[in-house]
Amino acid sequence: MAAPRRRPRADARRNYERLLAEADAAFREQGTDASLEGIARRAGVAIGTLYGHFPNRRALVGALLRERNEALFEHGRHLLAGADPVRALTDWVHAVVEHAAAYQGLAALLAGGLDDQESELHASCVTMNEISDELIAAVRSAGALRQDVTGADVFTLMNAAAWTRERMPAEHADRLLRLAMDGMLEPGAVSG
Amino acid sequence: MAAPRRRPRADARRNYERLLAEADAAFREQGTDASLEGIARRAGVAIGTLYGHFPNRRALVGALLRERNEALFEHGRHLLAGADPVRALTDWVHAVVEHAAAYQGLAALLAGGLDDQESELHASCVTMNEISDELIAAVRSAGALRQDVTGADVFTLMNAAAWTRERMPAEHADRLLRLAMDGMLEPGAVSG
DNA sequence: ACCTGAACACCGTTCAAGT
DNA sequence: ACCTGAACACCGTTCAAGT
């Protein structure tokens, strides 16, 4: 059933890697709206080669995030196994905000990716939501939740904070996080 | 000292108005990144005419917002004179979020405009901040503030919520607002 | 005083032709 | 199987020439 996955041609593999490397550099410098033509040029390939490997911009971003996402989710599941659910949730939120602020424009892609099945980032967004949900459930079990909060609320907050970090001084995003966490948690339970 | 302000030529005034009308329509439909050439085309003028009236995109947005801003600030000062500071702050936050969600992309312009003196939106951002500060001061005097919060925190929150409204279902933004307001205010004081 | 539109320098995306 | 780059359709911005 599955298409026979042959090993790619050596030049194809090299182009793929060079494109990823240049895309990462360009996105870091100029955000996720950086010119695709510029990326191809810097990678030393024709623009058609870029499109051959990545049908659209999100596919490029998705490929770049793949490994980092796995590490992030691993971290989240690790936190879930810990003893202090409030601390786990706080750590998780900060880790994801850090992650989502890697490129200017990434927060917008993530925010759009949860409800858009077509998005190459959809699966990651769903997983972020699930881990957030489980962490919230743990906090609720510990009786440290002030009100009805869902993983979706946490997802929204993380993206909003990442976006804030993209365009305002860093402490603004931190203060927004603290404010919302204070609204979420029982007084006295708040950490970090 | 001031340059003698003559009344503009009739055709110039008409072009100015048509450009504003078409820009408003385009920004509503496609966000603040809508094509300026398209706006000029729809207004029936050459692209150079648009640049003659508005040196850049922000100037166009700023001109469109001018009247609406005045109404918004008037509303804010009116709230300031009211009897219930918590309700006033809540109303203010909702009004600004509504305002900032007029065009997709506007929240980003506002978030960047507070610290950028060059921005045509700078003055409005400063005023928003000031009104927020005064409302916070009133809430503090009433003893309803849970912690140290500034007008800048309110400004950040309003922009983050407006951005959320641009790219996620509306209730997500509302829940983020409620969460952060709950973190700001003493339990029991929260309204709306 | 204002308007026009060509000119320049860029883009995203596709696809026939090559190897 | 993959790569190339011309082709198409678009864009922001400036500025000499017109009225």
Short mmCIF file of C-alpha atoms (C1' of nucleotides) in Angstrom, two decimals:
data_model
loop_
_atom_site.label_atom_id
_atom_site.label_comp_id
_atom_site.label_asym_id
_atom_site.label_seq_id
_atom_site.Cartn_x
_atom_site.Cartn_y
_atom_site.Cartn_z
CA MET A 1 0.00 0.00 0.00
CA ALA A 2 2.61 2.49 1.05
CA ALA A 3 4.66 3.89 -1.81
CA PRO A 4 8.11 2.27 -1.88
CA ARG A 5 10.34 4.87 -0.26
CA ARG A 6 13.64 4.73 -2.11
CA ARG A 7 16.66 6.60 -0.88
CA PRO A 8 16.80 9.98 -2.53
CA ARG A 9 19.43 10.93 -5.07
CA ALA A 10 22.52 12.37 -3.45
CA ASP A 11 22.14 15.81 -5.04
CA ALA A 12 18.48 15.95 -4.08
CA ARG A 13 19.32 15.23 -0.49
CA ARG A 14 22.06 17.86 -0.49
CA ASN A 15 19.72 20.47 -1.98
CA TYR A 16 17.08 19.62 0.59
CA GLU A 17 19.53 20.15 3.43
CA ARG A 18 20.94 23.37 2.02
CA LEU A 19 17.45 24.76 1.51
CA LEU A 20 16.52 23.97 5.11
CA ALA A 21 19.70 25.62 6.40
CA GLU A 22 19.20 28.79 4.38
CA ALA A 23 15.51 28.92 5.21
CA ASP A 24 16.29 28.72 8.90
CA ALA A 25 18.78 31.58 8.58
CA ALA A 26 16.39 33.70 6.52
CA PHE A 27 13.43 33.08 8.83
CA ARG A 28 15.52 33.97 11.86
CA GLU A 29 16.68 37.19 10.26
CA GLN A 30 13.54 38.31 8.46
CA GLY A 31 10.68 36.23 9.81
CA THR A 32 8.55 33.59 8.10
CA ASP A 33 7.71 36.05 5.30
CA ALA A 34 11.29 36.04 4.04
CA SER A 35 11.62 35.78 0.27
CA LEU A 36 11.58 32.21 -1.03
CA GLU A 37 13.54 33.30 -4.08
CA GLY A 38 16.20 34.68 -1.78
CA ILE A 39 16.35 31.39 0.11
CA ALA A 40 16.76 29.42 -3.12
CA ARG A 41 19.43 31.86 -4.31
CA ARG A 42 21.38 31.61 -1.07
CA ALA A 43 21.10 27.82 -1.23
CA GLY A 44 22.51 27.86 -4.75
CA VAL A 45 19.50 26.21 -6.41
CA ALA A 46 16.82 27.35 -8.83
CA ILE A 47 13.48 28.44 -7.43
CA GLY A 48 11.79 25.40 -8.98
CA THR A 49 13.97 23.14 -6.87
CA LEU A 50 12.67 24.76 -3.72
CA TYR A 51 9.09 24.18 -4.85
CA GLY A 52 9.97 20.61 -5.77
CA HIS A 53 10.96 19.90 -2.19
CA PHE A 54 8.48 22.15 -0.39
CA PRO A 55 5.14 22.84 -2.07
CA ASN A 56 4.55 25.95 0.02
CA ARG A 57 5.96 28.14 2.75
CA ARG A 58 4.29 26.27 5.59
CA ALA A 59 5.84 23.01 4.42
CA LEU A 60 9.24 24.65 4.78
CA VAL A 61 8.44 25.94 8.25
CA GLY A 62 6.97 22.58 9.21
CA ALA A 63 10.09 20.70 8.11
CA LEU A 64 12.28 23.10 10.09
CA LEU A 65 10.20 22.63 13.22
CA ARG A 66 9.89 18.86 13.04
CA GLU A 67 12.84 17.98 15.24
CA ARG A 68 12.35 20.87 17.60
CA ASN A 69 8.72 19.89 18.02
CA GLU A 70 9.63 16.38 19.02
CA ALA A 71 11.99 17.69 21.68
CA LEU A 72 9.32 20.08 22.93
CA PHE A 73 6.66 17.38 23.19
CA GLU A 74 9.09 15.07 24.91
CA HIS A 75 9.72 17.81 27.44
CA GLY A 76 5.98 18.27 27.90
CA ARG A 77 5.39 14.58 28.57
CA HIS A 78 8.28 14.58 30.97
CA LEU A 79 6.73 17.49 32.87
CA LEU A 80 3.45 15.59 32.98
CA ALA A 81 5.13 12.82 34.93
CA GLY A 82 6.50 15.23 37.56
CA ALA A 83 5.19 15.83 41.08
CA ASP A 84 4.19 19.51 40.88
CA PRO A 85 1.46 20.10 38.29
CA VAL A 86 1.41 23.88 38.72
CA ARG A 87 5.12 24.12 38.15
CA ALA A 88 4.76 21.72 35.20
CA LEU A 89 2.12 23.90 33.55
CA THR A 90 4.17 27.04 34.08
CA ASP A 91 7.30 25.44 32.65
CA TRP A 92 5.35 24.14 29.67
CA VAL A 93 3.88 27.53 28.87
CA HIS A 94 7.27 29.18 28.98
CA ALA A 95 8.85 26.46 26.84
CA VAL A 96 6.22 26.72 24.14
CA VAL A 97 6.37 30.52 24.08
CA GLU A 98 10.11 30.28 23.62
CA HIS A 99 9.58 27.76 20.83
CA ALA A 100 6.89 29.82 19.09
CA ALA A 101 9.02 32.94 19.12
CA ALA A 102 11.79 31.32 17.07
CA TYR A 103 10.74 33.15 13.91
CA GLN A 104 8.75 36.35 13.65
CA GLY A 105 5.43 35.26 12.17
CA LEU A 106 5.48 31.75 13.58
CA ALA A 107 2.89 32.50 16.25
CA ALA A 108 0.44 33.48 13.52
CA LEU A 109 1.07 30.22 11.65
CA LEU A 110 0.52 28.20 14.82
CA ALA A 111 -2.62 30.10 15.76
CA GLY A 112 -4.03 29.36 12.33
CA GLY A 113 -2.84 25.76 12.33
CA LEU A 114 -5.07 24.36 15.06
CA ASP A 115 -8.32 24.66 13.13
CA ASP A 116 -6.89 24.24 9.64
CA GLN A 117 -6.54 20.56 8.73
CA GLU A 118 -4.66 21.53 5.58
CA SER A 119 -1.87 23.19 7.51
CA GLU A 120 1.44 21.37 7.74
CA LEU A 121 1.53 22.59 11.33
CA HIS A 122 -1.88 21.18 12.23
CA ALA A 123 -0.64 17.96 13.84
CA SER A 124 1.83 19.84 16.05
CA CYS A 125 -0.87 22.25 17.14
CA VAL A 126 -3.17 19.40 18.08
CA THR A 127 -0.44 17.75 20.11
CA MET A 128 0.33 21.04 21.89
CA ASN A 129 -3.33 21.26 22.74
CA GLU A 130 -3.48 17.72 24.06
CA ILE A 131 -0.46 18.14 26.28
CA SER A 132 -1.89 21.42 27.55
CA ASP A 133 -5.15 19.66 28.29
CA GLU A 134 -3.45 16.94 30.30
CA LEU A 135 -1.42 19.44 32.26
CA ILE A 136 -4.58 21.40 33.04
CA ALA A 137 -6.29 18.20 34.16
CA ALA A 138 -3.42 17.54 36.57
CA VAL A 139 -3.65 21.06 37.98
CA ARG A 140 -7.39 20.62 38.41
CA SER A 141 -6.91 17.34 40.25
CA ALA A 142 -4.53 19.12 42.58
CA GLY A 143 -7.28 21.64 43.29
CA ALA A 144 -5.17 24.55 42.09
CA LEU A 145 -7.44 25.70 39.26
CA ARG A 146 -9.50 28.81 39.95
CA GLN A 147 -12.01 28.25 37.21
CA ASP A 148 -12.90 26.30 34.14
CA VAL A 149 -9.87 26.43 31.88
CA THR A 150 -9.12 24.22 28.89
CA GLY A 151 -6.04 23.26 26.95
CA ALA A 152 -7.37 25.54 24.21
CA ASP A 153 -7.16 28.48 26.61
CA VAL A 154 -3.55 27.62 27.29
CA PHE A 155 -2.88 27.30 23.57
CA THR A 156 -4.39 30.72 22.94
CA LEU A 157 -2.38 32.28 25.74
CA MET A 158 0.89 30.77 24.54
CA ASN A 159 0.38 32.06 21.02
CA ALA A 160 -0.70 35.50 22.17
CA ALA A 161 2.38 35.73 24.38
CA ALA A 162 4.67 34.55 21.58
CA TRP A 163 3.18 37.16 19.28
CA THR A 164 3.69 39.82 21.95
CA ARG A 165 7.30 38.78 22.29
CA GLU A 166 7.74 39.21 18.54
CA ARG A 167 6.78 42.86 18.54
CA MET A 168 7.15 44.31 22.01
CA PRO A 169 9.89 44.39 24.66
CA ALA A 170 10.32 40.91 26.16
CA GLU A 171 9.03 41.77 29.64
CA HIS A 172 5.64 42.74 28.20
CA ALA A 173 5.07 39.15 27.12
CA ASP A 174 6.22 37.86 30.50
CA ARG A 175 3.87 40.16 32.35
CA LEU A 176 0.97 39.10 30.14
CA LEU A 177 1.77 35.47 30.91
CA ARG A 178 1.90 36.12 34.63
CA LEU A 179 -1.38 38.01 34.58
CA ALA A 180 -3.20 35.23 32.76
CA MET A 181 -1.60 32.50 34.89
CA ASP A 182 -2.70 34.38 37.99
CA GLY A 183 -6.21 34.39 36.60
CA MET A 184 -6.03 30.66 36.00
CA LEU A 185 -4.57 29.43 39.25
CA GLU A 186 -5.62 29.56 42.90
CA PRO A 187 -3.86 32.32 44.85
CA GLY A 188 -0.75 30.92 46.46
CA ALA A 189 -0.36 28.23 43.83
CA VAL A 190 1.31 30.51 41.29
CA SER A 191 4.96 29.76 40.67
CA GLY A 192 7.63 31.20 38.38
CA MET B 1 5.35 80.41 11.48
CA ALA B 2 2.83 77.80 10.45
CA ALA B 3 2.62 77.21 6.72
CA PRO B 4 -0.45 78.98 5.29
CA ARG B 5 -3.02 76.22 4.96
CA ARG B 6 -4.98 76.96 1.84
CA ARG B 7 -8.07 75.04 0.95
CA PRO B 8 -7.12 72.13 -1.27
CA ARG B 9 -8.05 71.95 -4.92
CA ALA B 10 -11.42 70.35 -5.45
CA ASP B 11 -10.08 67.36 -7.39
CA ALA B 12 -7.39 66.77 -4.78
CA ARG B 13 -9.96 66.68 -2.03
CA ARG B 14 -12.16 64.32 -4.01
CA ASN B 15 -9.24 61.98 -4.68
CA TYR B 16 -8.30 62.05 -1.01
CA GLU B 17 -11.80 61.02 0.01
CA ARG B 18 -12.10 58.31 -2.62
CA LEU B 19 -8.74 56.88 -1.60
CA LEU B 20 -9.82 56.74 2.02
CA ALA B 21 -13.09 55.05 1.13
CA GLU B 22 -11.44 52.41 -1.04
CA ALA B 23 -8.66 51.85 1.48
CA ASP B 24 -11.22 51.24 4.20
CA ALA B 25 -13.02 48.70 2.02
CA ALA B 26 -9.79 46.96 1.02
CA PHE B 27 -8.43 46.83 4.57
CA ARG B 28 -11.70 45.40 5.84
CA GLU B 29 -11.70 42.73 3.16
CA GLN B 30 -8.01 41.85 2.98
CA GLY B 31 -6.35 43.37 6.03
CA THR B 32 -3.82 46.18 6.29
CA ASP B 33 -1.53 44.40 3.82
CA ALA B 34 -3.98 44.94 0.98
CA SER B 35 -2.38 46.09 -2.27
CA LEU B 36 -1.93 49.85 -2.50
CA GLU B 37 -2.01 49.61 -6.28
CA GLY B 38 -5.37 47.91 -6.02
CA ILE B 39 -6.67 50.68 -3.78
CA ALA B 40 -5.52 53.37 -6.21
CA ARG B 41 -7.06 51.43 -9.10
CA ARG B 42 -10.40 51.06 -7.33
CA ALA B 43 -10.33 54.75 -6.45
CA GLY B 44 -9.75 55.60 -10.10
CA VAL B 45 -6.45 57.42 -9.58
CA ALA B 46 -2.86 56.68 -10.52
CA ILE B 47 -0.59 55.10 -7.93
CA GLY B 48 1.44 58.31 -7.68
CA THR B 49 -1.65 60.15 -6.49
CA LEU B 50 -2.00 57.77 -3.58
CA TYR B 51 1.61 58.38 -2.58
CA GLY B 52 1.09 62.10 -2.97
CA HIS B 53 -1.62 62.03 -0.32
CA PHE B 54 -0.23 59.27 1.90
CA PRO B 55 3.54 58.78 2.02
CA ASN B 56 3.19 55.25 3.36
CA ARG B 57 0.76 52.57 4.42
CA ARG B 58 0.64 53.62 8.05
CA ALA B 59 -0.31 57.15 7.07
CA LEU B 60 -3.31 55.70 5.26
CA VAL B 61 -4.29 53.58 8.25
CA GLY B 62 -3.72 56.53 10.58
CA ALA B 63 -5.97 58.81 8.53
CA LEU B 64 -8.70 56.17 8.52
CA LEU B 65 -8.52 55.75 12.26
CA ARG B 66 -8.41 59.43 13.16
CA GLU B 67 -12.12 59.97 13.69
CA ARG B 68 -12.71 56.60 15.22
CA ASN B 69 -9.86 57.20 17.64
CA GLU B 70 -11.37 60.44 18.84
CA ALA B 71 -14.66 58.70 19.55
CA LEU B 72 -12.84 55.92 21.36
CA PHE B 73 -10.86 58.30 23.57
CA GLU B 74 -13.97 60.29 24.31
CA HIS B 75 -15.62 57.08 25.44
CA GLY B 76 -12.61 56.28 27.60
CA ARG B 77 -12.67 59.66 29.33
CA HIS B 78 -16.38 59.29 29.85
CA LEU B 79 -15.83 55.93 31.54
CA LEU B 80 -13.18 57.53 33.71
CA ALA B 81 -15.79 59.86 35.16
CA GLY B 82 -18.14 57.00 36.06
CA ALA B 83 -18.78 55.53 39.48
CA ASP B 84 -17.58 51.93 38.99
CA PRO B 85 -13.88 51.79 38.09
CA VAL B 86 -13.79 48.03 37.59
CA ARG B 87 -16.69 48.14 35.19
CA ALA B 88 -15.04 51.15 33.47
CA LEU B 89 -11.79 49.25 32.94
CA THR B 90 -13.63 46.21 31.62
CA ASP B 91 -15.70 48.30 29.22
CA TRP B 92 -12.59 50.13 28.03
CA VAL B 93 -10.70 46.94 27.32
CA HIS B 94 -13.56 45.53 25.30
CA ALA B 95 -14.02 48.76 23.36
CA VAL B 96 -10.36 48.96 22.39
CA VAL B 97 -10.22 45.32 21.38
CA GLU B 98 -13.22 45.89 19.16
CA HIS B 99 -11.50 48.95 17.71
CA ALA B 100 -8.18 47.19 17.14
CA ALA B 101 -9.82 44.28 15.36
CA ALA B 102 -11.29 46.51 12.64
CA TYR B 103 -8.66 45.42 10.12
CA GLN B 104 -6.61 42.25 10.17
CA GLY B 105 -3.08 43.43 10.86
CA LEU B 106 -4.06 46.51 12.83
CA ALA B 107 -3.14 45.00 16.18
CA ALA B 108 0.43 44.53 14.92
CA LEU B 109 0.62 48.17 13.81
CA LEU B 110 -0.64 49.34 17.19
CA ALA B 111 1.70 47.08 19.12
CA GLY B 112 4.60 48.52 17.16
CA GLY B 113 3.36 52.10 17.39
CA LEU B 114 3.80 52.66 21.11
CA ASP B 115 7.59 52.60 21.08
CA ASP B 116 8.09 53.92 17.54
CA GLN B 117 8.01 57.70 17.47
CA GLU B 118 8.06 57.63 13.67
CA SER B 119 4.79 55.75 13.48
CA GLU B 120 1.70 57.68 12.44
CA LEU B 121 -0.11 55.68 15.10
CA HIS B 122 2.28 56.62 17.89
CA ALA B 123 0.20 59.43 19.36
CA SER B 124 -2.91 57.27 19.50
CA CYS B 125 -1.00 54.49 21.21
CA VAL B 126 0.32 56.90 23.82
CA THR B 127 -3.18 58.17 24.50
CA MET B 128 -4.51 54.65 24.84
CA ASN B 129 -1.79 53.99 27.34
CA GLU B 130 -2.56 57.09 29.34
CA ILE B 131 -6.26 56.38 29.56
CA SER B 132 -5.47 52.81 30.57
CA ASP B 133 -3.15 54.13 33.26
CA GLU B 134 -5.79 56.42 34.69
CA LEU B 135 -8.37 53.65 34.71
CA ILE B 136 -5.94 51.37 36.49
CA ALA B 137 -5.24 54.10 39.04
CA ALA B 138 -8.95 54.36 39.74
CA VAL B 139 -9.26 50.61 40.20
CA ARG B 140 -6.29 50.68 42.55
CA SER B 141 -7.84 53.46 44.60
CA ALA B 142 -10.94 51.35 44.91
CA GLY B 143 -8.79 48.55 46.31
CA ALA B 144 -9.81 46.16 43.56
CA LEU B 145 -6.36 45.55 42.09
CA ARG B 146 -4.76 42.22 42.97
CA GLN B 147 -1.23 43.23 42.09
CA ASP B 148 0.98 45.78 40.47
CA VAL B 149 -0.47 46.40 37.04
CA THR B 150 0.26 49.30 34.70
CA GLY B 151 -1.46 50.90 31.73
CA ALA B 152 1.21 49.22 29.61
CA ASP B 153 0.00 45.82 30.82
CA VAL B 154 -3.51 46.73 29.75
CA PHE B 155 -2.22 47.96 26.39
CA THR B 156 -0.37 44.68 25.84
CA LEU B 157 -3.42 42.66 26.78
CA MET B 158 -5.73 44.61 24.48
CA ASN B 159 -3.42 44.15 21.52
CA ALA B 160 -2.85 40.47 22.23
CA ALA B 161 -6.60 39.93 22.44
CA ALA B 162 -7.22 41.88 19.23
CA TRP B 163 -4.60 39.78 17.46
CA THR B 164 -6.23 36.61 18.80
CA ARG B 165 -9.57 37.77 17.48
CA GLU B 166 -8.02 38.25 14.05
CA ARG B 167 -6.96 34.65 13.69
CA MET B 168 -8.95 32.47 16.04
CA PRO B 169 -12.63 31.96 16.84
CA ALA B 170 -14.00 35.00 18.68
CA GLU B 171 -14.58 33.28 22.00
CA HIS B 172 -10.89 32.46 22.31
CA ALA B 173 -10.08 36.15 22.54
CA ASP B 174 -12.87 36.69 25.05
CA ARG B 175 -11.63 33.87 27.26
CA LEU B 176 -8.09 35.23 27.14
CA LEU B 177 -9.41 38.62 28.23
CA ARG B 178 -11.37 37.14 31.08
CA LEU B 179 -8.41 35.10 32.25
CA ALA B 180 -6.11 38.10 32.33
CA MET B 181 -8.72 40.35 33.93
CA ASP B 182 -9.23 37.73 36.62
CA GLY B 183 -5.51 37.83 37.25
CA MET B 184 -5.59 41.60 37.53
CA LEU B 185 -8.58 42.12 39.77
CA GLU B 186 -9.52 41.07 43.28
CA PRO B 187 -11.86 38.06 43.34
CA GLY B 188 -15.44 39.24 43.44
CA ALA B 189 -14.61 42.49 41.70
CA VAL B 190 -14.59 40.98 38.22
CA SER B 191 -17.47 42.04 36.04
CA GLY B 192 -18.54 41.40 32.44
"C1'" DA C 1 -0.60 72.41 -7.01
"C1'" DC C 2 -1.65 68.23 -8.31
"C1'" DC C 3 -1.87 64.15 -11.32
"C1'" DT C 4 -0.08 60.60 -14.48
"C1'" DG C 5 2.14 56.45 -15.56
"C1'" DA C 6 6.53 54.57 -17.03
"C1'" DA C 7 10.59 52.81 -14.79
"C1'" DC C 8 13.00 50.10 -11.54
"C1'" DA C 9 13.58 46.43 -8.49
"C1'" DC C 10 11.54 43.04 -6.47
"C1'" DC C 11 7.98 38.71 -5.53
"C1'" DG C 12 5.23 33.87 -5.70
"C1'" DT C 13 4.14 30.13 -8.54
"C1'" DT C 14 4.00 27.09 -12.54
"C1'" DC C 15 5.74 24.15 -15.98
"C1'" DA C 16 8.14 22.73 -20.40
"C1'" DA C 17 12.58 21.42 -21.32
"C1'" DG C 18 16.60 19.48 -20.02
"C1'" DT C 19 20.02 15.90 -17.58
"C1'" DA D 1 14.02 11.43 -10.57
"C1'" DC D 2 15.37 15.71 -10.21
"C1'" DC D 3 16.81 20.32 -11.71
"C1'" DT D 4 16.63 24.62 -14.43
"C1'" DG D 5 15.01 29.07 -15.46
"C1'" DA D 6 11.84 31.51 -18.47
"C1'" DA D 7 7.11 32.95 -18.24
"C1'" DC D 8 3.24 34.99 -16.11
"C1'" DA D 9 0.96 37.90 -13.01
"C1'" DC D 10 1.54 40.58 -9.49
"C1'" DC D 11 3.74 44.35 -6.00
"C1'" DG D 12 5.99 48.93 -3.60
"C1'" DT D 13 8.12 53.18 -4.55
"C1'" DT D 14 10.05 57.04 -7.13
"C1'" DC D 15 10.10 60.76 -10.23
"C1'" DA D 16 10.14 63.29 -14.80
"C1'" DA D 17 6.68 65.05 -17.49
"C1'" DG D 18 2.43 66.89 -18.03
"C1'" DT D 19 -1.96 70.02 -16.88
#
